[in-house]
Amino acid sequence: MALATLPLMLSLLAGVFSASVNSPFDQPSEYRTPNCAQYKLPGCPRDFDPVCGSDMSTYPNECTLCMKIREDGHDIKIIRSEPC
């Protein structure tokens, strides 16, 4: 009896484990829109507070991400407030 339930238990554990591991290819559930209105051109502060953009590029801070958006016209969101 115990031997027959072993494959079932192993498959359940494998399913739980695979669901709890975050894949780098998973889409984040929510992106944050950068607050570009607070930054005045032509320059950005030199503070280092990296953000990961939805284009999978790391920007030194939110202001530099906003400059990229203004230059290229792409709608880039912030995936997380840390390097990609």
mmCIF file of N, CA, C and O in Angstrom:
data_model
loop_
_atom_site.group_PDB
_atom_site.id
_atom_site.type_symbol
_atom_site.label_atom_id
_atom_site.label_comp_id
_atom_site.label_asym_id
_atom_site.label_seq_id
_atom_site.Cartn_x
_atom_site.Cartn_y
_atom_site.Cartn_z
ATOM 1 N N MET A 1 0.826 -1.197 0.000
ATOM 2 C CA MET A 1 0.000 0.000 0.000
ATOM 3 C C MET A 1 0.870 1.261 0.000
ATOM 4 O O MET A 1 0.635 2.168 -0.769
ATOM 5 N N ALA A 2 1.870 1.289 0.889
ATOM 6 C CA ALA A 2 2.734 2.461 0.978
ATOM 7 C C ALA A 2 3.546 2.622 -0.296
ATOM 8 O O ALA A 2 3.800 3.748 -0.729
ATOM 9 N N LEU A 3 3.945 1.515 -0.887
ATOM 10 C CA LEU A 3 4.712 1.575 -2.113
ATOM 11 C C LEU A 3 3.867 2.111 -3.272
ATOM 12 O O LEU A 3 4.367 2.823 -4.135
ATOM 13 N N ALA A 4 2.589 1.834 -3.262
ATOM 14 C CA ALA A 4 1.697 2.307 -4.319
ATOM 15 C C ALA A 4 1.438 3.806 -4.201
ATOM 16 O O ALA A 4 1.212 4.482 -5.203
ATOM 17 N N THR A 5 1.483 4.359 -3.004
ATOM 18 C CA THR A 5 1.220 5.789 -2.830
ATOM 19 C C THR A 5 2.472 6.646 -3.011
ATOM 20 O O THR A 5 2.366 7.867 -3.131
ATOM 21 N N LEU A 6 3.628 6.029 -3.057
ATOM 22 C CA LEU A 6 4.876 6.775 -3.216
ATOM 23 C C LEU A 6 4.918 7.585 -4.517
ATOM 24 O O LEU A 6 5.235 8.780 -4.468
ATOM 25 N N PRO A 7 4.584 7.023 -5.680
ATOM 26 C CA PRO A 7 4.596 7.842 -6.907
ATOM 27 C C PRO A 7 3.611 9.022 -6.837
ATOM 28 O O PRO A 7 3.908 10.109 -7.313
ATOM 29 N N LEU A 8 2.468 8.813 -6.225
ATOM 30 C CA LEU A 8 1.491 9.884 -6.082
ATOM 31 C C LEU A 8 2.042 11.004 -5.205
ATOM 32 O O LEU A 8 1.932 12.194 -5.542
ATOM 33 N N MET A 9 2.659 10.651 -4.098
ATOM 34 C CA MET A 9 3.234 11.650 -3.193
ATOM 35 C C MET A 9 4.364 12.419 -3.881
ATOM 36 O O MET A 9 4.470 13.635 -3.740
ATOM 37 N N LEU A 10 5.207 11.714 -4.622
ATOM 38 C CA LEU A 10 6.308 12.371 -5.316
ATOM 39 C C LEU A 10 5.802 13.339 -6.383
ATOM 40 O O LEU A 10 6.344 14.434 -6.540
ATOM 41 N N SER A 11 4.768 12.954 -7.113
ATOM 42 C CA SER A 11 4.233 13.855 -8.140
ATOM 43 C C SER A 11 3.564 15.068 -7.506
ATOM 44 O O SER A 11 3.661 16.180 -8.034
ATOM 45 N N LEU A 12 2.907 14.898 -6.368
ATOM 46 C CA LEU A 12 2.316 16.044 -5.678
ATOM 47 C C LEU A 12 3.395 16.999 -5.183
ATOM 48 O O LEU A 12 3.274 18.218 -5.320
ATOM 49 N N LEU A 13 4.459 16.459 -4.621
ATOM 50 C CA LEU A 13 5.561 17.292 -4.149
ATOM 51 C C LEU A 13 6.235 18.022 -5.310
ATOM 52 O O LEU A 13 6.593 19.194 -5.191
ATOM 53 N N ALA A 14 6.395 17.357 -6.420
ATOM 54 C CA ALA A 14 7.007 17.994 -7.586
ATOM 55 C C ALA A 14 6.131 19.138 -8.096
ATOM 56 O O ALA A 14 6.632 20.202 -8.468
ATOM 57 N N GLY A 15 4.831 18.960 -8.081
ATOM 58 C CA GLY A 15 3.911 20.014 -8.517
ATOM 59 C C GLY A 15 3.946 21.218 -7.595
ATOM 60 O O GLY A 15 3.961 22.362 -8.036
ATOM 61 N N VAL A 16 3.989 20.970 -6.292
ATOM 62 C CA VAL A 16 4.061 22.062 -5.320
ATOM 63 C C VAL A 16 5.378 22.806 -5.469
ATOM 64 O O VAL A 16 5.423 24.033 -5.468
ATOM 65 N N PHE A 17 6.463 22.086 -5.629
ATOM 66 C CA PHE A 17 7.778 22.715 -5.767
ATOM 67 C C PHE A 17 7.865 23.544 -7.037
ATOM 68 O O PHE A 17 8.326 24.673 -7.017
ATOM 69 N N SER A 18 7.398 23.010 -8.154
ATOM 70 C CA SER A 18 7.498 23.744 -9.413
ATOM 71 C C SER A 18 6.606 24.978 -9.407
ATOM 72 O O SER A 18 6.937 25.988 -10.027
ATOM 73 N N ALA A 19 5.500 24.949 -8.707
ATOM 74 C CA ALA A 19 4.629 26.119 -8.629
ATOM 75 C C ALA A 19 5.222 27.203 -7.747
ATOM 76 O O ALA A 19 4.943 28.382 -7.926
ATOM 77 N N SER A 20 6.076 26.825 -6.798
ATOM 78 C CA SER A 20 6.632 27.819 -5.881
ATOM 79 C C SER A 20 7.914 28.454 -6.394
ATOM 80 O O SER A 20 8.351 29.468 -5.880
ATOM 81 N N VAL A 21 8.532 27.888 -7.412
ATOM 82 C CA VAL A 21 9.763 28.431 -7.964
ATOM 83 C C VAL A 21 9.414 29.492 -8.996
ATOM 84 O O VAL A 21 8.635 29.247 -9.903
ATOM 85 N N ASN A 22 10.003 30.682 -8.860
ATOM 86 C CA ASN A 22 9.753 31.749 -9.824
ATOM 87 C C ASN A 22 10.695 31.597 -11.006
ATOM 88 O O ASN A 22 11.898 31.621 -10.851
ATOM 89 N N SER A 23 10.138 31.474 -12.165
ATOM 90 C CA SER A 23 10.924 31.392 -13.380
ATOM 91 C C SER A 23 11.288 32.796 -13.840
ATOM 92 O O SER A 23 10.474 33.702 -13.740
ATOM 93 N N PRO A 24 12.513 33.003 -14.359
ATOM 94 C CA PRO A 24 12.854 34.330 -14.865
ATOM 95 C C PRO A 24 12.046 34.717 -16.089
ATOM 96 O O PRO A 24 12.029 35.859 -16.497
ATOM 97 N N PHE A 25 11.332 33.763 -16.674
ATOM 98 C CA PHE A 25 10.540 34.038 -17.856
ATOM 99 C C PHE A 25 9.089 34.343 -17.524
ATOM 100 O O PHE A 25 8.310 34.653 -18.405
ATOM 101 N N ASP A 26 8.723 34.258 -16.233
ATOM 102 C CA ASP A 26 7.365 34.591 -15.834
ATOM 103 C C ASP A 26 7.149 36.088 -15.962
ATOM 104 O O ASP A 26 8.016 36.882 -15.642
ATOM 105 N N GLN A 27 5.978 36.487 -16.431
ATOM 106 C CA GLN A 27 5.635 37.897 -16.492
ATOM 107 C C GLN A 27 5.236 38.362 -15.100
ATOM 108 O O GLN A 27 4.452 37.706 -14.437
ATOM 109 N N PRO A 28 5.784 39.487 -14.633
ATOM 110 C CA PRO A 28 5.337 40.016 -13.355
ATOM 111 C C PRO A 28 3.856 40.375 -13.440
ATOM 112 O O PRO A 28 3.363 40.763 -14.495
ATOM 113 N N SER A 29 3.156 40.255 -12.321
ATOM 114 C CA SER A 29 1.727 40.490 -12.341
ATOM 115 C C SER A 29 1.395 41.968 -12.513
ATOM 116 O O SER A 29 0.385 42.306 -13.097
ATOM 117 N N GLU A 30 2.237 42.859 -11.994
ATOM 118 C CA GLU A 30 1.952 44.280 -12.111
ATOM 119 C C GLU A 30 3.219 45.049 -12.451
ATOM 120 O O GLU A 30 4.254 44.838 -11.833
ATOM 121 N N TYR A 31 3.109 45.937 -13.412
ATOM 122 C CA TYR A 31 4.185 46.860 -13.730
ATOM 123 C C TYR A 31 3.827 48.205 -13.128
ATOM 124 O O TYR A 31 2.664 48.557 -13.027
ATOM 125 N N ARG A 32 4.840 48.968 -12.764
ATOM 126 C CA ARG A 32 4.606 50.294 -12.208
ATOM 127 C C ARG A 32 4.972 51.332 -13.267
ATOM 128 O O ARG A 32 6.021 51.251 -13.895
ATOM 129 N N THR A 33 4.107 52.311 -13.460
ATOM 130 C CA THR A 33 4.377 53.391 -14.400
ATOM 131 C C THR A 33 5.282 54.415 -13.726
ATOM 132 O O THR A 33 4.981 54.871 -12.622
ATOM 133 N N PRO A 34 6.398 54.770 -14.364
ATOM 134 C CA PRO A 34 7.281 55.768 -13.750
ATOM 135 C C PRO A 34 6.604 57.139 -13.706
ATOM 136 O O PRO A 34 5.828 57.492 -14.589
ATOM 137 N N ASN A 35 6.906 57.889 -12.662
ATOM 138 C CA ASN A 35 6.332 59.216 -12.496
ATOM 139 C C ASN A 35 7.255 60.233 -13.165
ATOM 140 O O ASN A 35 8.012 60.939 -12.503
ATOM 141 N N CYS A 36 7.181 60.322 -14.486
ATOM 142 C CA CYS A 36 8.099 61.164 -15.254
ATOM 143 C C CYS A 36 7.798 62.655 -15.113
ATOM 144 O O CYS A 36 8.664 63.482 -15.386
ATOM 145 N N ALA A 37 6.607 63.004 -14.679
ATOM 146 C CA ALA A 37 6.248 64.418 -14.539
ATOM 147 C C ALA A 37 7.076 65.110 -13.458
ATOM 148 O O ALA A 37 7.243 66.325 -13.492
ATOM 149 N N GLN A 38 7.606 64.363 -12.529
ATOM 150 C CA GLN A 38 8.379 64.966 -11.439
ATOM 151 C C GLN A 38 9.801 65.329 -11.840
ATOM 152 O O GLN A 38 10.492 66.019 -11.105
ATOM 153 N N TYR A 39 10.255 64.871 -13.006
ATOM 154 C CA TYR A 39 11.630 65.126 -13.437
ATOM 155 C C TYR A 39 11.643 66.188 -14.523
ATOM 156 O O TYR A 39 10.921 66.111 -15.502
ATOM 157 N N LYS A 40 12.494 67.169 -14.339
ATOM 158 C CA LYS A 40 12.625 68.257 -15.304
ATOM 159 C C LYS A 40 13.871 68.025 -16.148
ATOM 160 O O LYS A 40 14.915 67.643 -15.650
ATOM 161 N N LEU A 41 13.724 68.255 -17.432
ATOM 162 C CA LEU A 41 14.867 68.124 -18.326
ATOM 163 C C LEU A 41 15.715 69.386 -18.221
ATOM 164 O O LEU A 41 15.205 70.423 -17.839
ATOM 165 N N PRO A 42 16.971 69.375 -18.531
ATOM 166 C CA PRO A 42 17.646 68.420 -19.390
ATOM 167 C C PRO A 42 18.382 67.318 -18.652
ATOM 168 O O PRO A 42 18.949 66.443 -19.294
ATOM 169 N N GLY A 43 18.448 67.317 -17.326
ATOM 170 C CA GLY A 43 19.280 66.319 -16.669
ATOM 171 C C GLY A 43 18.569 65.598 -15.544
ATOM 172 O O GLY A 43 17.461 65.941 -15.157
ATOM 173 N N CYS A 44 19.235 64.577 -15.058
ATOM 174 C CA CYS A 44 18.721 63.772 -13.952
ATOM 175 C C CYS A 44 19.676 63.856 -12.774
ATOM 176 O O CYS A 44 20.869 64.090 -12.950
ATOM 177 N N PRO A 45 19.158 63.606 -11.575
ATOM 178 C CA PRO A 45 20.064 63.529 -10.432
ATOM 179 C C PRO A 45 20.998 62.330 -10.582
ATOM 180 O O PRO A 45 20.693 61.372 -11.293
ATOM 181 N N ARG A 46 22.121 62.395 -9.918
ATOM 182 C CA ARG A 46 23.112 61.322 -10.040
ATOM 183 C C ARG A 46 22.936 60.227 -8.993
ATOM 184 O O ARG A 46 23.822 59.408 -8.814
ATOM 185 N N ASP A 47 21.816 60.233 -8.297
ATOM 186 C CA ASP A 47 21.609 59.203 -7.281
ATOM 187 C C ASP A 47 21.477 57.834 -7.940
ATOM 188 O O ASP A 47 20.941 57.703 -9.030
ATOM 189 N N PHE A 48 22.005 56.814 -7.273
ATOM 190 C CA PHE A 48 21.957 55.449 -7.802
ATOM 191 C C PHE A 48 20.873 54.686 -7.067
ATOM 192 O O PHE A 48 21.015 54.321 -5.906
ATOM 193 N N ASP A 49 19.754 54.514 -7.732
ATOM 194 C CA ASP A 49 18.601 53.792 -7.198
ATOM 195 C C ASP A 49 18.037 52.975 -8.360
ATOM 196 O O ASP A 49 17.019 53.336 -8.953
ATOM 197 N N PRO A 50 18.726 51.877 -8.736
ATOM 198 C CA PRO A 50 18.412 51.177 -9.989
ATOM 199 C C PRO A 50 16.985 50.650 -10.070
ATOM 200 O O PRO A 50 16.393 50.246 -9.072
ATOM 201 N N VAL A 51 16.459 50.698 -11.296
ATOM 202 C CA VAL A 51 15.145 50.137 -11.597
ATOM 203 C C VAL A 51 15.270 49.244 -12.819
ATOM 204 O O VAL A 51 16.091 49.482 -13.698
ATOM 205 N N CYS A 52 14.463 48.212 -12.865
ATOM 206 C CA CYS A 52 14.429 47.282 -13.995
ATOM 207 C C CYS A 52 13.242 47.644 -14.871
ATOM 208 O O CYS A 52 12.094 47.612 -14.420
ATOM 209 N N GLY A 53 13.519 48.009 -16.108
ATOM 210 C CA GLY A 53 12.460 48.382 -17.039
ATOM 211 C C GLY A 53 11.849 47.172 -17.724
ATOM 212 O O GLY A 53 12.442 46.098 -17.791
ATOM 213 N N SER A 54 10.659 47.373 -18.255
ATOM 214 C CA SER A 54 9.971 46.285 -18.949
ATOM 215 C C SER A 54 10.662 45.907 -20.255
ATOM 216 O O SER A 54 10.320 44.893 -20.864
ATOM 217 N N ASP A 55 11.657 46.695 -20.669
ATOM 218 C CA ASP A 55 12.483 46.331 -21.823
ATOM 219 C C ASP A 55 13.679 45.485 -21.386
ATOM 220 O O ASP A 55 14.583 45.227 -22.171
ATOM 221 N N MET A 56 13.675 45.058 -20.119
ATOM 222 C CA MET A 56 14.704 44.216 -19.495
ATOM 223 C C MET A 56 16.059 44.915 -19.435
ATOM 224 O O MET A 56 17.098 44.270 -19.429
ATOM 225 N N SER A 57 16.053 46.245 -19.364
ATOM 226 C CA SER A 57 17.267 47.030 -19.166
ATOM 227 C C SER A 57 17.248 47.595 -17.753
ATOM 228 O O SER A 57 16.186 47.953 -17.241
ATOM 229 N N THR A 58 18.431 47.678 -17.154
ATOM 230 C CA THR A 58 18.555 48.295 -15.841
ATOM 231 C C THR A 58 18.920 49.753 -16.034
ATOM 232 O O THR A 58 19.852 50.077 -16.775
ATOM 233 N N TYR A 59 18.181 50.625 -15.377
ATOM 234 C CA TYR A 59 18.432 52.061 -15.425
ATOM 235 C C TYR A 59 18.950 52.513 -14.065
ATOM 236 O O TYR A 59 18.499 52.004 -13.035
ATOM 237 N N PRO A 60 19.891 53.469 -14.051
ATOM 238 C CA PRO A 60 20.472 53.899 -12.772
ATOM 239 C C PRO A 60 19.439 54.468 -11.802
ATOM 240 O O PRO A 60 19.589 54.341 -10.592
ATOM 241 N N ASN A 61 18.386 55.080 -12.333
ATOM 242 C CA ASN A 61 17.305 55.587 -11.495
ATOM 243 C C ASN A 61 16.074 55.821 -12.376
ATOM 244 O O ASN A 61 16.122 55.659 -13.594
ATOM 245 N N GLU A 62 14.985 56.173 -11.751
ATOM 246 C CA GLU A 62 13.727 56.352 -12.472
ATOM 247 C C GLU A 62 13.812 57.493 -13.491
ATOM 248 O O GLU A 62 13.223 57.426 -14.572
ATOM 249 N N CYS A 63 14.554 58.527 -13.160
ATOM 250 C CA CYS A 63 14.692 59.671 -14.064
ATOM 251 C C CYS A 63 15.345 59.260 -15.385
ATOM 252 O O CYS A 63 14.897 59.688 -16.456
ATOM 253 N N THR A 64 16.398 58.447 -15.332
ATOM 254 C CA THR A 64 17.050 58.022 -16.569
ATOM 255 C C THR A 64 16.118 57.139 -17.408
ATOM 256 O O THR A 64 16.167 57.177 -18.635
ATOM 257 N N LEU A 65 15.268 56.390 -16.744
ATOM 258 C CA LEU A 65 14.249 55.622 -17.465
ATOM 259 C C LEU A 65 13.289 56.577 -18.161
ATOM 260 O O LEU A 65 12.938 56.378 -19.334
ATOM 261 N N CYS A 66 12.893 57.637 -17.490
ATOM 262 C CA CYS A 66 11.996 58.626 -18.093
ATOM 263 C C CYS A 66 12.654 59.315 -19.287
ATOM 264 O O CYS A 66 11.986 59.596 -20.292
ATOM 265 N N MET A 67 13.939 59.594 -19.188
ATOM 266 C CA MET A 67 14.650 60.195 -20.323
ATOM 267 C C MET A 67 14.627 59.262 -21.529
ATOM 268 O O MET A 67 14.437 59.693 -22.664
ATOM 269 N N LYS A 68 14.807 57.959 -21.284
ATOM 270 C CA LYS A 68 14.767 56.970 -22.367
ATOM 271 C C LYS A 68 13.381 56.927 -23.008
ATOM 272 O O LYS A 68 13.251 56.854 -24.234
ATOM 273 N N ILE A 69 12.352 57.009 -22.176
ATOM 274 C CA ILE A 69 10.976 57.016 -22.689
ATOM 275 C C ILE A 69 10.761 58.241 -23.569
ATOM 276 O O ILE A 69 10.195 58.150 -24.656
ATOM 277 N N ARG A 70 11.227 59.405 -23.112
ATOM 278 C CA ARG A 70 11.052 60.645 -23.880
ATOM 279 C C ARG A 70 11.839 60.607 -25.190
ATOM 280 O O ARG A 70 11.378 61.101 -26.216
ATOM 281 N N GLU A 71 13.040 60.037 -25.161
ATOM 282 C CA GLU A 71 13.881 59.986 -26.362
ATOM 283 C C GLU A 71 13.330 59.036 -27.414
ATOM 284 O O GLU A 71 13.287 59.350 -28.593
ATOM 285 N N ASP A 72 12.933 57.836 -26.973
ATOM 286 C CA ASP A 72 12.523 56.794 -27.919
ATOM 287 C C ASP A 72 11.016 56.721 -28.154
ATOM 288 O O ASP A 72 10.575 56.125 -29.130
ATOM 289 N N GLY A 73 10.239 57.266 -27.236
ATOM 290 C CA GLY A 73 8.789 57.215 -27.384
ATOM 291 C C GLY A 73 8.172 55.875 -27.032
ATOM 292 O O GLY A 73 7.011 55.643 -27.327
ATOM 293 N N HIS A 74 8.948 54.986 -26.412
ATOM 294 C CA HIS A 74 8.413 53.678 -26.022
ATOM 295 C C HIS A 74 7.774 53.759 -24.643
ATOM 296 O O HIS A 74 8.194 54.548 -23.796
ATOM 297 N N ASP A 75 6.774 52.943 -24.416
ATOM 298 C CA ASP A 75 6.096 52.893 -23.124
ATOM 299 C C ASP A 75 6.787 51.838 -22.261
ATOM 300 O O ASP A 75 6.442 50.661 -22.316
ATOM 301 N N ILE A 76 7.766 52.257 -21.490
ATOM 302 C CA ILE A 76 8.526 51.334 -20.650
ATOM 303 C C ILE A 76 8.016 51.458 -19.219
ATOM 304 O O ILE A 76 7.923 52.563 -18.689
ATOM 305 N N LYS A 77 7.695 50.350 -18.622
ATOM 306 C CA LYS A 77 7.215 50.309 -17.240
ATOM 307 C C LYS A 77 8.359 49.843 -16.337
ATOM 308 O O LYS A 77 9.365 49.322 -16.786
ATOM 309 N N ILE A 78 8.161 50.013 -15.041
ATOM 310 C CA ILE A 78 9.136 49.528 -14.052
ATOM 311 C C ILE A 78 8.654 48.174 -13.569
ATOM 312 O O ILE A 78 7.563 48.035 -13.034
ATOM 313 N N ILE A 79 9.480 47.156 -13.785
ATOM 314 C CA ILE A 79 9.156 45.810 -13.320
ATOM 315 C C ILE A 79 9.425 45.691 -11.833
ATOM 316 O O ILE A 79 8.630 45.167 -11.080
ATOM 317 N N ARG A 80 10.603 46.204 -11.401
ATOM 318 C CA ARG A 80 10.944 46.162 -9.977
ATOM 319 C C ARG A 80 11.987 47.242 -9.686
ATOM 320 O O ARG A 80 12.678 47.705 -10.576
ATOM 321 N N SER A 81 12.093 47.608 -8.434
ATOM 322 C CA SER A 81 13.015 48.655 -8.002
ATOM 323 C C SER A 81 14.345 48.037 -7.587
ATOM 324 O O SER A 81 14.762 48.131 -6.428
ATOM 325 N N GLU A 82 14.989 47.415 -8.541
ATOM 326 C CA GLU A 82 16.304 46.794 -8.371
ATOM 327 C C GLU A 82 16.817 46.438 -9.755
ATOM 328 O O GLU A 82 16.054 46.485 -10.721
ATOM 329 N N PRO A 83 18.104 46.125 -9.875
ATOM 330 C CA PRO A 83 18.610 45.747 -11.213
ATOM 331 C C PRO A 83 17.893 44.530 -11.793
ATOM 332 O O PRO A 83 17.365 43.697 -11.056
ATOM 333 N N CYS A 84 17.877 44.443 -13.107
ATOM 334 C CA CYS A 84 17.237 43.307 -13.789
ATOM 335 C C CYS A 84 18.029 42.025 -13.583
ATOM 336 O O CYS A 84 19.194 42.022 -13.331
#
